[in-house]
XYZ file of C-alpha atoms in Angstrom:
695
model
C 24.282 38.810 -88.227
C 25.573 38.519 -85.245
C 23.692 41.535 -83.198
C 20.851 39.610 -84.239
C 21.599 36.479 -82.756
C 22.680 37.823 -79.610
C 19.345 39.474 -79.063
C 17.792 36.317 -79.684
C 19.951 34.921 -77.039
C 18.735 37.913 -75.189
C 15.144 36.891 -75.487
C 15.366 33.860 -74.687
C 17.491 33.709 -71.574
C 14.433 36.943 -70.722
C 11.744 34.487 -71.633
C 13.487 31.833 -69.586
C 13.371 33.919 -66.387
C 9.675 34.739 -66.561
C 8.672 31.285 -67.169
C 10.331 29.954 -63.452
C 9.321 33.666 -62.290
C 5.976 32.463 -63.425
C 6.491 28.466 -61.719
C 7.766 29.622 -58.575
C 4.998 32.174 -57.939
C 2.628 29.080 -58.913
C 4.475 27.244 -56.511
C 4.061 29.782 -54.177
C 0.618 30.080 -54.467
C 0.359 26.493 -54.210
C 2.232 26.138 -50.990
C 0.205 28.892 -49.296
C -2.898 27.077 -50.224
C -1.058 23.953 -49.034
C -0.802 26.530 -45.628
C -4.228 27.714 -45.335
C -5.571 24.073 -45.665
C -2.990 22.477 -42.867
C -3.880 25.826 -40.587
C -7.781 24.904 -41.293
C -7.511 21.163 -40.878
C -5.443 21.781 -37.695
C -7.915 24.381 -36.126
C -10.845 21.809 -36.841
C -8.801 19.364 -35.236
C -8.139 20.699 -32.173
C -11.876 22.461 -32.645
C -12.659 18.670 -32.942
C -10.418 17.744 -30.287
C -11.819 20.211 -27.602
C -15.002 20.086 -28.122
C -14.192 16.063 -27.399
C -12.262 16.648 -24.390
C -15.588 19.098 -23.291
C -17.838 16.006 -24.082
C -15.731 13.771 -21.769
C -15.215 15.620 -18.887
C -19.861 16.381 -19.513
C -19.436 12.546 -19.494
C -17.884 12.469 -16.227
C -20.345 14.546 -14.484
C -23.127 13.078 -15.882
C -21.589 9.540 -14.905
C -20.859 10.857 -10.909
C -24.438 11.981 -11.002
C -25.487 8.874 -11.931
C -23.475 7.052 -9.434
C -25.177 9.040 -6.519
C -28.672 8.856 -7.367
C -28.011 4.823 -8.253
C -26.293 4.445 -5.026
C -29.274 2.681 -3.170
C -30.362 0.183 -6.302
C -26.468 -0.566 -6.912
C -25.715 -1.237 -2.984
C -29.006 -4.010 -2.525
C -27.319 -6.042 -5.047
C -23.999 -5.869 -3.096
C -23.698 -9.637 -1.473
C -25.280 -9.581 2.131
C -21.659 -9.716 4.790
C -21.192 -13.176 6.687
C -19.175 -14.207 9.055
C -18.042 -17.145 6.706
C -16.801 -14.592 4.571
C -13.937 -13.981 7.244
C -12.935 -17.482 7.605
C -9.429 -18.228 6.615
C -8.478 -21.863 4.460
C -6.110 -24.387 6.280
C -4.626 -24.882 3.387
C -1.039 -23.953 3.603
C 1.670 -22.731 0.352
C 2.854 -26.653 -1.002
C 6.333 -27.334 -0.295
C 8.691 -26.028 -3.683
C 12.324 -26.586 -2.697
C 12.756 -25.442 -6.239
C 16.290 -26.571 -7.857
C 17.413 -28.143 -4.656
C 14.689 -31.014 -5.700
C 16.469 -31.737 -8.299
C 19.896 -34.214 -7.734
C 22.964 -33.347 -8.760
C 24.293 -35.223 -11.774
C 26.956 -37.522 -11.496
C 29.427 -38.079 -13.787
C 30.267 -41.411 -15.951
C 33.543 -42.676 -16.679
C 32.523 -42.448 -20.424
C 32.869 -39.055 -20.502
C 36.091 -38.983 -19.744
C 37.217 -41.597 -22.129
C 35.551 -40.387 -24.603
C 37.633 -37.047 -24.274
C 41.079 -39.062 -24.315
C 39.678 -40.897 -27.486
C 41.682 -40.803 -30.464
C 45.330 -41.319 -31.954
C 47.697 -42.236 -29.431
C 51.195 -43.598 -30.187
C 52.007 -47.164 -27.905
C 50.564 -48.545 -25.192
C 52.567 -46.643 -22.518
C 50.582 -43.198 -24.198
C 46.867 -45.086 -23.704
C 47.672 -46.203 -20.385
C 48.579 -42.773 -19.423
C 45.737 -40.996 -21.246
C 43.470 -43.713 -19.183
C 45.312 -42.527 -15.711
C 44.768 -39.142 -16.652
C 40.551 -39.625 -17.602
C 40.408 -41.304 -14.527
C 42.040 -39.096 -12.775
C 39.549 -36.146 -13.285
C 36.923 -38.557 -13.106
C 37.426 -38.791 -9.865
C 38.015 -35.603 -9.197
C 34.776 -34.366 -11.131
C 33.011 -37.378 -8.921
C 34.052 -36.287 -5.808
C 33.079 -32.402 -6.422
C 29.298 -33.958 -7.579
C 29.093 -35.979 -4.409
C 30.066 -32.797 -2.616
C 27.538 -30.728 -4.362
C 25.032 -33.814 -3.700
C 25.254 -33.867 -0.028
C 24.847 -30.102 0.265
C 22.086 -30.443 -1.379
C 20.186 -32.729 0.639
C 21.059 -31.155 3.478
C 20.150 -27.801 2.174
C 17.018 -29.788 1.244
C 16.238 -30.862 4.998
C 17.258 -27.598 6.081
C 14.587 -26.044 4.017
C 11.863 -28.468 5.213
C 12.259 -28.392 8.372
C 11.934 -24.486 7.635
C 8.908 -25.047 5.932
C 7.429 -27.172 8.052
C 7.886 -24.318 10.833
C 6.550 -22.195 8.585
C 3.135 -24.554 7.797
C 3.232 -25.180 11.573
C 2.907 -20.918 12.178
C 0.377 -20.158 9.494
C -1.862 -23.490 10.199
C -1.673 -22.436 13.994
C -2.526 -18.361 13.292
C -5.716 -19.510 10.681
C -7.030 -21.689 13.610
C -6.232 -18.920 16.186
C -8.568 -16.683 13.902
C -11.265 -19.139 13.249
C -11.580 -20.018 16.906
C -11.638 -16.373 17.508
C -14.968 -16.612 14.475
C -16.085 -19.195 16.613
C -16.471 -17.233 20.059
C -17.340 -14.074 18.254
C -20.396 -16.068 16.788
C -21.431 -17.736 20.181
C -20.985 -14.693 22.256
C -23.724 -12.686 19.049
C -25.858 -15.319 19.837
C -25.962 -14.750 23.452
C -26.689 -11.271 22.592
C -23.019 -9.518 24.167
C -23.393 -6.094 23.256
C -19.861 -5.638 22.529
C -19.367 -8.582 20.276
C -22.984 -6.953 18.659
C -21.332 -3.756 18.118
C -17.636 -5.391 16.823
C -19.250 -7.459 14.238
C -21.621 -4.766 12.987
C -19.113 -1.927 12.416
C -17.036 -4.685 10.766
C -20.185 -5.728 8.668
C -20.130 -1.764 7.834
C -16.308 -1.230 6.637
C -16.331 -4.872 4.788
C -19.624 -3.998 2.868
C -19.045 -3.606 -0.810
C -21.875 -1.374 -1.360
C -20.283 1.898 -0.491
C -18.037 3.422 -3.117
C -14.412 4.398 -1.838
C -15.273 8.419 -2.021
C -17.930 7.617 0.767
C -17.049 7.803 4.651
C -17.806 4.959 6.884
C -17.235 6.403 10.799
C -19.630 5.423 12.859
C -20.231 5.846 16.732
C -22.368 2.910 17.524
C -24.141 0.960 20.991
C -26.243 -2.213 21.427
C -29.416 -2.440 23.627
C -29.986 -6.059 24.676
C -33.122 -5.363 26.313
C -34.434 -3.810 23.699
C -32.618 -5.836 20.934
C -31.613 -2.050 19.249
C -28.656 -1.382 17.231
C -28.101 2.586 18.130
C -25.786 4.501 15.240
C -24.508 7.651 14.514
C -22.936 7.289 10.796
C -21.254 9.884 8.880
C -22.694 11.299 5.636
C -21.077 12.670 2.902
C -20.435 16.033 2.521
C -22.450 18.647 0.024
C -19.422 18.970 -1.935
C -19.623 15.442 -3.302
C -23.012 16.814 -5.659
C -20.824 18.270 -8.583
C -21.766 21.949 -9.011
C -20.996 21.587 -13.091
C -23.571 20.528 -14.618
C -22.331 20.253 -18.156
C -18.271 21.672 -19.568
C -19.177 23.596 -23.523
C -16.055 24.615 -25.826
C -16.438 27.822 -27.433
C -14.315 28.541 -30.904
C -14.911 32.012 -30.499
C -12.818 32.852 -27.109
C -10.893 29.579 -27.311
C -11.851 28.705 -24.233
C -13.912 26.045 -21.842
C -17.280 27.451 -20.355
C -18.833 25.554 -17.150
C -22.448 25.491 -17.089
C -23.275 25.110 -13.663
C -26.102 23.412 -11.685
C -28.572 25.054 -10.634
C -28.776 25.151 -6.529
C -31.855 23.574 -6.512
C -30.753 20.667 -8.566
C -27.942 20.449 -6.541
C -29.829 20.270 -3.284
C -32.674 17.866 -4.497
C -29.611 15.840 -5.602
C -27.833 15.793 -2.145
C -31.502 15.306 -0.179
C -31.776 12.281 -2.280
C -28.255 10.869 -1.658
C -28.149 11.146 1.881
C -31.438 9.803 2.256
C -30.447 6.757 0.297
C -27.443 6.310 2.991
C -29.991 6.156 5.969
C -32.170 3.615 3.993
C -28.531 1.120 2.813
C -26.865 1.642 6.216
C -30.409 -0.524 7.222
C -30.151 -2.384 4.264
C -26.443 -3.508 5.521
C -27.350 -4.357 8.895
C -30.363 -6.366 8.540
C -28.800 -7.941 5.773
C -26.137 -8.971 7.741
C -27.846 -10.261 10.596
C -27.275 -13.925 10.199
C -27.553 -14.494 14.135
C -30.921 -12.933 14.688
C -30.114 -10.583 17.490
C -31.596 -6.906 15.897
C -34.969 -6.489 16.052
C -34.618 -2.528 15.527
C -32.018 -0.450 14.341
C -31.764 3.603 14.963
C -29.392 5.769 13.050
C -27.977 9.503 13.052
C -26.650 10.659 9.978
C -24.381 13.072 10.270
C -21.485 15.707 8.779
C -18.477 16.894 10.513
C -17.708 20.608 9.435
C -16.802 23.943 11.049
C -19.669 25.791 11.815
C -20.456 28.773 9.781
C -21.167 30.694 13.301
C -18.390 29.717 15.513
C -15.767 28.611 12.784
C -15.257 25.478 15.174
C -15.470 21.943 14.288
C -19.247 21.333 15.143
C -21.229 17.662 14.571
C -24.643 18.618 12.618
C -27.190 15.562 12.673
C -29.209 16.019 9.164
C -31.030 13.159 9.390
C -32.236 10.070 11.468
C -34.704 7.151 11.603
C -35.530 4.219 13.523
C -36.667 0.732 11.374
C -38.181 -2.405 13.510
C -37.069 -5.526 11.249
C -40.549 -6.146 10.262
C -41.514 -2.803 9.194
C -38.439 -2.711 7.077
C -38.432 -6.008 5.225
C -41.590 -5.019 3.904
C -39.620 -2.412 1.628
C -38.997 -2.968 -1.833
C -35.611 -0.540 -1.924
C -35.315 -0.666 -5.558
C -38.719 0.911 -6.303
C -38.667 3.222 -3.775
C -38.184 7.859 -3.629
C -35.613 7.595 -0.970
C -36.694 10.664 0.310
C -40.612 9.809 0.904
C -39.459 6.657 1.927
C -37.508 7.954 4.945
C -39.694 10.625 5.780
C -43.170 9.330 5.149
C -42.522 5.406 5.165
C -40.578 5.119 7.798
C -41.525 8.502 9.493
C -38.017 9.706 9.887
C -36.520 13.259 9.579
C -34.275 14.489 7.022
C -33.106 18.214 6.833
C -35.284 20.281 4.718
C -31.547 22.477 3.564
C -28.630 20.071 4.404
C -26.729 22.077 1.998
C -27.218 25.265 4.622
C -26.277 22.527 7.452
C -29.605 22.516 8.531
C -29.707 20.255 11.269
C -32.707 17.764 12.232
C -33.521 16.857 15.821
C -31.507 13.299 16.919
C -33.198 9.584 17.333
C -31.740 8.059 20.357
C -27.923 8.464 20.398
C -25.582 5.567 21.368
C -24.199 7.474 24.494
C -28.167 6.848 25.169
C -27.801 3.075 25.535
C -25.695 2.918 28.428
C -22.478 0.726 28.329
C -19.612 0.952 26.226
C -20.022 2.865 22.915
C -17.723 1.937 20.069
C -16.329 4.769 17.780
C -14.689 3.122 14.701
C -14.984 -0.008 16.416
C -13.606 0.464 18.837
C -13.975 3.128 21.901
C -14.071 2.428 25.621
C -15.114 4.763 28.167
C -12.797 6.549 30.859
C -13.271 9.117 33.752
C -12.285 12.198 32.733
C -9.419 12.452 35.703
C -7.812 9.663 34.251
C -5.064 10.490 30.820
C -7.275 10.247 27.841
C -6.682 6.885 26.226
C -5.520 8.091 22.569
C -6.873 4.564 20.668
C -10.312 4.967 22.546
C -10.499 8.442 21.785
C -12.948 9.782 19.210
C -11.416 10.321 15.686
C -12.665 13.649 15.369
C -11.209 14.640 19.155
C -7.652 12.896 17.990
C -7.534 15.166 15.216
C -8.276 18.284 17.438
C -5.491 17.008 19.876
C -3.322 16.577 16.902
C -3.591 20.094 16.146
C -3.616 21.410 19.143
C -0.278 20.145 19.696
C 0.885 21.929 16.335
C -0.588 25.596 18.584
C 1.151 24.656 21.405
C 4.441 24.177 19.470
C 3.825 27.763 18.342
C 2.356 27.157 15.131
C -1.465 28.243 13.458
C -3.010 24.442 13.223
C -6.650 23.398 11.882
C -8.619 20.943 11.110
C -9.633 19.853 7.525
C -13.249 18.752 7.186
C -13.274 15.087 6.586
C -15.192 14.681 2.877
C -12.440 15.763 -0.021
C -9.879 17.172 2.762
C -7.283 15.233 -0.050
C -6.096 13.210 2.750
C -4.857 16.052 5.027
C -6.653 15.994 8.264
C -4.990 19.002 9.637
C -3.065 22.063 8.198
C -0.484 23.578 10.255
C 1.495 27.108 8.926
C 4.875 27.437 10.588
C 5.678 31.000 10.833
C 9.827 30.258 10.991
C 11.070 32.265 8.177
C 13.765 29.182 7.128
C 12.554 26.148 8.076
C 9.047 26.811 8.137
C 5.857 27.287 5.801
C 3.130 25.138 4.771
C 2.540 21.523 6.885
C 0.154 18.951 5.588
C -0.448 16.068 8.715
C -2.220 13.518 8.074
C -3.022 11.314 11.723
C -3.455 7.616 11.911
C -5.086 6.421 14.798
C -3.603 2.682 14.439
C -2.628 -0.268 16.664
C -0.154 -2.226 13.888
C 2.760 -0.403 12.374
C 1.696 2.018 9.861
C 3.011 0.511 6.246
C 5.149 1.988 3.795
C 2.111 2.773 1.325
C 1.088 5.295 4.173
C 4.264 7.263 4.084
C 4.184 7.171 -0.126
C 0.574 8.433 -0.031
C 1.400 11.272 2.347
C 4.253 12.404 -0.022
C 2.013 12.567 -2.244
C -0.119 14.467 -0.772
C 2.577 16.911 0.196
C 3.475 16.746 -3.557
C -0.311 17.737 -4.699
C -0.308 20.730 -1.627
C 2.540 22.445 -3.043
C 3.057 22.091 0.710
C 6.995 22.640 2.220
C 6.558 19.419 4.580
C 4.051 16.344 5.356
C 3.859 14.983 9.142
C 2.321 11.567 9.765
C 1.468 11.068 13.111
C 0.732 7.788 14.381
C -0.793 6.014 17.891
C 1.124 2.898 16.617
C 4.895 2.968 15.282
C 6.550 2.852 11.393
C 8.851 0.083 10.025
C 12.003 0.610 8.093
C 10.707 0.544 5.056
C 9.035 3.885 5.795
C 11.637 5.628 7.405
C 14.028 4.740 4.237
C 11.241 5.845 2.049
C 10.771 9.488 4.269
C 15.032 9.418 4.692
C 15.824 12.967 2.241
C 12.233 13.803 1.576
C 10.253 16.739 3.298
C 8.261 14.416 5.600
C 8.549 13.720 9.068
C 6.925 10.537 10.824
C 6.022 10.876 14.462
C 5.240 7.197 16.083
C 2.973 6.652 18.992
C 5.836 6.686 21.716
C 6.993 10.002 21.040
C 3.831 11.295 20.250
C 2.694 10.743 23.945
C 6.221 12.629 24.869
C 5.489 15.642 22.748
C 2.382 15.906 24.481
C 3.311 15.549 27.959
C 6.199 18.273 26.900
C 3.564 20.957 25.901
C 1.221 20.227 29.235
C -1.501 18.149 27.130
C -2.249 14.577 28.283
C -2.912 11.860 26.424
C -1.685 7.705 27.050
C -1.147 4.514 24.634
C -3.812 2.139 26.115
C -3.188 -0.052 28.742
C -2.783 -3.139 26.784
C -6.402 -4.074 26.054
C -9.235 -2.849 23.981
C -9.195 -4.483 20.701
C -8.350 -2.766 17.126
C -10.524 -0.750 15.134
C -12.161 -2.908 12.321
C -11.414 -0.212 9.825
C -7.881 -0.784 10.622
C -7.266 -3.858 11.745
C -4.762 -6.139 9.951
C -3.630 -9.690 10.293
C -1.856 -10.494 13.653
C 1.519 -12.010 13.193
C 0.921 -16.127 13.854
C 2.979 -17.351 16.784
C 5.885 -19.392 15.695
C 6.773 -23.196 17.090
C 8.766 -21.110 19.668
C 6.433 -18.435 20.649
C 8.015 -15.422 18.685
C 5.178 -13.295 16.969
C 5.696 -10.141 15.057
C 8.307 -11.586 12.414
C 8.842 -9.893 8.884
C 9.907 -11.371 5.711
C 13.013 -9.474 3.804
C 12.191 -11.230 1.075
C 16.324 -11.270 -1.711
C 16.064 -11.216 -5.457
C 18.372 -10.410 -7.883
C 19.188 -10.936 -11.793
C 22.006 -13.074 -13.104
C 22.676 -16.553 -13.008
C 25.100 -16.563 -10.110
C 24.145 -18.586 -7.178
C 24.457 -17.126 -3.520
C 24.288 -17.343 0.113
C 22.406 -14.494 1.768
C 23.112 -14.542 5.054
C 22.435 -12.131 8.322
C 24.648 -10.911 11.175
C 22.654 -9.670 14.850
C 25.536 -7.225 15.536
C 26.147 -3.835 17.652
C 28.186 -1.377 15.626
C 30.418 -3.805 13.304
C 30.507 -6.628 16.299
C 28.610 -9.467 15.543
C 27.223 -10.150 19.422
C 28.446 -14.016 19.192
C 29.071 -16.706 16.676
C 25.505 -17.978 17.256
C 24.407 -14.634 16.466
C 25.467 -14.866 12.220
C 22.342 -16.616 10.850
C 23.057 -18.894 7.396
C 22.243 -22.595 6.256
C 24.443 -24.768 8.907
C 23.108 -22.025 11.745
C 19.565 -21.215 10.377
C 18.015 -19.112 13.713
C 19.542 -16.696 16.397
C 19.206 -18.498 20.014
C 16.649 -16.041 20.685
C 14.824 -16.874 17.081
C 14.430 -13.059 16.433
C 16.149 -14.148 13.251
C 15.916 -16.879 10.834
C 16.422 -18.361 7.217
C 13.164 -19.145 5.803
C 11.636 -20.716 2.740
C 11.612 -18.520 -0.114
C 8.865 -17.808 -2.486
C 9.125 -16.447 -5.994
C 10.081 -13.922 -7.396
C 12.251 -13.960 -4.399
C 15.811 -15.893 -4.538
C 16.515 -15.918 -0.752
C 14.509 -14.912 2.264
C 15.348 -14.224 6.135
C 12.833 -13.646 9.102
C 13.210 -10.799 11.310
C 11.086 -9.968 14.885
C 12.883 -6.815 15.191
C 10.929 -5.932 18.779
C 12.240 -9.217 19.999
C 16.094 -8.279 18.390
C 18.461 -8.478 21.889
C 18.537 -4.958 23.802
C 22.292 -4.448 23.086
C 22.277 -5.037 19.329
C 21.985 -1.823 17.140
C 21.782 -3.248 13.459
C 21.295 -6.205 11.453
C 23.474 -6.631 8.381
C 22.702 -8.451 5.794
C 25.437 -9.672 3.139
C 25.432 -11.878 0.563
C 28.120 -14.491 -0.820
C 29.053 -16.550 -3.816
C 27.982 -20.128 -3.384
C 31.553 -21.579 -4.092
C 30.320 -25.595 -4.273
C 27.919 -24.677 -7.142
C 30.253 -22.414 -8.652
C 33.397 -21.749 -7.508
C 34.991 -19.568 -10.402
C 31.761 -17.306 -10.063
C 31.912 -13.625 -8.946
C 29.391 -10.733 -8.201
C 29.365 -9.606 -11.869
C 25.853 -10.845 -12.666
C 24.389 -9.357 -9.120
C 22.424 -6.730 -10.569
C 18.938 -5.254 -10.064
C 19.136 -6.420 -6.281
C 16.332 -5.591 -4.342
C 14.751 -6.654 -0.641
C 11.423 -7.047 -0.254
C 9.779 -6.333 3.113
C 6.940 -8.891 3.438
C 4.839 -9.364 6.541
C 3.791 -12.570 8.346
C 1.399 -13.204 5.834
C 3.433 -12.796 2.678
C 1.953 -8.879 1.625
C 4.877 -6.860 0.465
C 4.679 -3.681 2.264
C 7.423 -2.360 0.841
C 11.181 -2.486 -1.729
C 14.489 -1.984 -0.994
C 17.298 -1.308 -3.555
C 20.789 -2.903 -2.639
C 24.135 -1.910 -4.336
C 25.498 -4.358 -7.546
C 28.266 -6.264 -7.305
C 31.470 -5.915 -9.063
C 34.002 -8.643 -10.999
C 36.582 -9.828 -8.993
C 34.430 -9.611 -5.689
C 32.923 -12.736 -4.589
C 30.986 -12.044 -1.065
C 29.588 -8.280 -0.709
C 27.609 -6.367 2.384
C 24.084 -5.782 1.027
C 23.107 -2.870 3.712
C 21.704 -2.951 7.425
C 18.802 -2.021 9.552
C 19.507 0.541 12.392
C 18.079 1.198 15.589
C 17.366 4.333 16.073
C 16.686 6.067 19.583
C 12.756 6.307 19.037
C 13.127 1.994 18.900
C 12.101 2.145 15.049
C 14.677 0.684 12.759
C 15.697 2.399 9.431
C 17.820 0.912 6.266
C 21.121 2.263 5.208
C 22.375 0.725 1.852
C 25.301 -1.275 1.748
C 28.125 -1.572 -1.325
C 31.368 -2.570 0.235
C 32.716 -5.451 -1.872
C 34.895 -8.259 -0.815
C 37.364 -10.529 -2.952
C 38.328 -12.981 -0.396
C 34.691 -14.579 -0.168
C 32.571 -15.009 2.505
C 35.569 -15.390 4.717
C 36.948 -11.672 4.488
C 33.826 -10.392 5.019
C 33.284 -12.002 8.452
C 36.455 -11.795 9.632
C 35.431 -7.611 9.202
C 32.250 -8.401 11.579
C 34.754 -10.569 14.165
C 33.410 -14.133 13.240
C 36.445 -16.433 13.647
C 37.118 -18.128 10.156
C 38.948 -21.582 10.395
């Protein structure tokens, strides 16, 4: 009996085990099925994603080609350039004093009497409570009255600063508009220099040209024939995409790039060159609101190494001449660009521009006589003179910079102007440790190079995988540029240093003679003269998080000593004696602002120190714990931001802080050194350290 019972138990156990095994097998097969389904779905999703990417890349190629094919039609829809577009409004930003416009609320005796109300014992206690309430009221009233007097002083000071600033702005606007009026009169008189300046500016300001296309120009005007003659840079062959489509191949897991046939690519390129030629003429005649053009001659060229010699060479790939009467009868939106240029205007277009097969140019700017303006500002000069870097042809200037690098023992070549990735010269320093690949950008500026150009160079260095980036300019760099370049593989070469290097290595060059106009392609707003005649003021705008109220001050120093008490700029001394540093009305997002003309600072000054201190009259118990996320915005005279500088946060218990200092370099430029030293004794302690006697 027990034996049969044991056998039955064993049988039940075995049956249970078999069922569990069957269940596990079913679950395993189901898991494997789900895994296979997941992998199929993932593979299908991956394939769909890769196919979608291939279609997107193909669509991008189609869009690029469509934009090239529609250049002329799209360009004809762009508004014509007009002198009125350059006129500036005489309206200036209204006076907005912010919180200073709100009077300080004065305390009321009832507020203090209410604090003393309640149960009291006896008349003596009531009298004492009333005396204490009146004393607290008197103290609060005096504090509020002092704060109100200070508010009124600051409001009056800000108003005076605003009035000076507004006068500066208005004077600058009126000077600019007066210059436009003079230019218009010169245009009506057919002055060659004015004509060339106006029309080259029109080409540079035109919205008809995509940013990817070049805009280099050399021009001259013949007042007798009333003819404008131009050499205009055309896009390189590389602007036409080599690929026609992208296809994903599941069998290999790779993208297959289908090439565009050489015949199709050449046809697209020839058509693009013809469109560029016609669009240049259209832009010139459309901009001629003063009726000074009877005819236009355009020679279209590309600059690139000669396949035979390897030297940088200019190839004229198209040329055309068109009288106004003939050109005005064309319906450019409907024409075939090649047929219109070659047959309609009797121009010439290279049959094989992809192989740099040149055509005979028409009349050239240098054949007109008088001055030829290249990029809007090329002056003459005999070969015996030291060449003016401002007036030099842009290509010749880049070649000179490359020659300088070669004279310094490096290998250096200029790059092709289109598709160069922001690199004008490539150099190779053979030095074993400090050497390597160097990318060089050349900026032929008259005004200070903006920090954005330095940031762009840094991006180019990273993209190109270079060891160093060098920015060479005919002008100078501001504090923001040197601050950004600090600690990075960047080197900034201002104009004065460039001339010194040229002479050191047996080359020639000078920085003008004080005359000549700025290049239209690079022209920026000149700083407006102030009421006291100072020019070139930059704006340092200060912002921070937290509710703490601060006074931001500036000290003009030699080392750690202020030049004089008059060179400590704050609300009660709003400017230095020479006006090189002055407080100004700030605008959002800034909470304080200082104007500085670095070039006008005293010769003995080698640093400008910025400090901040808690305003004890506004909040006598505050410290710098809430002084966080602080930064200095660098603005030009027109209020355009050129860069930002971060400064140290404040700390609890401190009531004054050195934000940082701008220090003069040996080259004459200024760089920024962050501060961070705090003081618990407020502005008085800080000023004593800089030699200011505090009463």
